[in-house]
Short mmCIF file of C-alpha atoms in Angstrom, two decimals:
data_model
loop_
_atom_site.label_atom_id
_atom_site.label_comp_id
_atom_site.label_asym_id
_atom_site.label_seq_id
_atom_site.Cartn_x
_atom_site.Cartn_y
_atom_site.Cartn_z
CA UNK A 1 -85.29 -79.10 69.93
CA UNK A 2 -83.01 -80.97 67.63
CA UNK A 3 -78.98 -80.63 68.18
CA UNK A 4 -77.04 -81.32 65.60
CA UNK A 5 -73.14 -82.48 66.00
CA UNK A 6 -70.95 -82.25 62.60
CA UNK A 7 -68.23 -84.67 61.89
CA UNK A 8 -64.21 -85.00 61.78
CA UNK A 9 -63.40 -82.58 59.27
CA UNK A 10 -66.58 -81.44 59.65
CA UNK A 11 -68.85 -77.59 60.21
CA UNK A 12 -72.12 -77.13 61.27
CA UNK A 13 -72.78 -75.91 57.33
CA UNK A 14 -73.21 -79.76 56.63
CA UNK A 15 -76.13 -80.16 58.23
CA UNK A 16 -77.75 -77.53 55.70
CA UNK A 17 -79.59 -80.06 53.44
CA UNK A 18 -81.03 -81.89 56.97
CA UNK A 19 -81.98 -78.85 58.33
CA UNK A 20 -83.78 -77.82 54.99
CA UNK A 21 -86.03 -81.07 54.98
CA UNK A 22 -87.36 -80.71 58.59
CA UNK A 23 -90.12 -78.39 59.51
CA UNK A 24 -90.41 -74.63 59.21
CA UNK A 25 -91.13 -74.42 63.01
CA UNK A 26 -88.50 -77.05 64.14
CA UNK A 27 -85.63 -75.37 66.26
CA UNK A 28 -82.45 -76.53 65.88
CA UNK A 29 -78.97 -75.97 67.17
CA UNK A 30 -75.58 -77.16 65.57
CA UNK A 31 -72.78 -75.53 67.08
CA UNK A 32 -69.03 -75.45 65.82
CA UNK A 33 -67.02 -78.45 67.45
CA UNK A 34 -63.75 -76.37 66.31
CA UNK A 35 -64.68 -73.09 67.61
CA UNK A 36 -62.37 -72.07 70.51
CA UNK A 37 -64.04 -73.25 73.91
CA UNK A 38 -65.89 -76.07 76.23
CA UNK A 39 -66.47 -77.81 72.93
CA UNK A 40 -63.66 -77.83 71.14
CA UNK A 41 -61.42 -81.16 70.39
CA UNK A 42 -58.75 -80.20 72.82
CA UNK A 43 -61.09 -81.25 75.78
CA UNK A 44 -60.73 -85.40 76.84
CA UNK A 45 -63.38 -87.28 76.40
CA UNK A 46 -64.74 -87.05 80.32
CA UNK A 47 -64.52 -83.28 79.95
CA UNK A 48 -65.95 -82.98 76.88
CA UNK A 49 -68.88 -84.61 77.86
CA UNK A 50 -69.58 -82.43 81.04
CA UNK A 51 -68.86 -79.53 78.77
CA UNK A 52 -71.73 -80.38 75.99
CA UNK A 53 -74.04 -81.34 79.00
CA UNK A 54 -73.50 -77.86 81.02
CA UNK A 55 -73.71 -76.37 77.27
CA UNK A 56 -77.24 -78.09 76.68
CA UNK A 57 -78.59 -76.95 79.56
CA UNK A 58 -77.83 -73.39 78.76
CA UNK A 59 -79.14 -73.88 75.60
CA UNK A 60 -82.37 -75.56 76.06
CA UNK A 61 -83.11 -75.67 79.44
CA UNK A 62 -85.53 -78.17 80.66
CA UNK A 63 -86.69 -78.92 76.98
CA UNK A 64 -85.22 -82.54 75.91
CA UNK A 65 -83.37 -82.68 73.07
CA UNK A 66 -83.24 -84.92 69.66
CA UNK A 67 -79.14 -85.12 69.51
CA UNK A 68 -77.79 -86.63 66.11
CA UNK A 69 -74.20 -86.96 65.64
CA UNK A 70 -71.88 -87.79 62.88
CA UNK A 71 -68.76 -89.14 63.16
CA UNK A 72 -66.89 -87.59 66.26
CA UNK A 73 -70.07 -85.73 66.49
CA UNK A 74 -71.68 -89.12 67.78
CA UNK A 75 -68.95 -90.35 70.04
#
């Protein structure tokens, strides 16, 4: 599993050309950091963090994830 975290300014859209030169069968999540909820920017940085954790689990479980980040995806 491979999560991928968009930039300032950014959308999950600009991780097309990455996600179009990795394998057929890889899965891989990049979720909206502006989309209304645990993830957005309005959360502090302590918060934020316990958010994306809680939101990994639901989302892969016990399978450990490859997270790349870009920008204020990688702080």
């Amino acid at each position: 599993m491979t999560v991928l975290l968009h930039g300032f300014w950014g959308a999950p859209a600009d991780w097309r050309e990455v996600i179009a030169g990795l394998p057929l069968t890889a899965n891989v999540l990049a979720p909206d950091l502006y989309e209304p909820g645990s993830l957005d920017p309005r959360h502090n940085l302590k918060s934020w963090t316990e958010n994306f954790l809680n939101w990994l689990d639901k989302e892969v479980g016990d399978t450990k994830p490859a997270v790349v980040g870009y920008s204020m995806g990688a702080r």
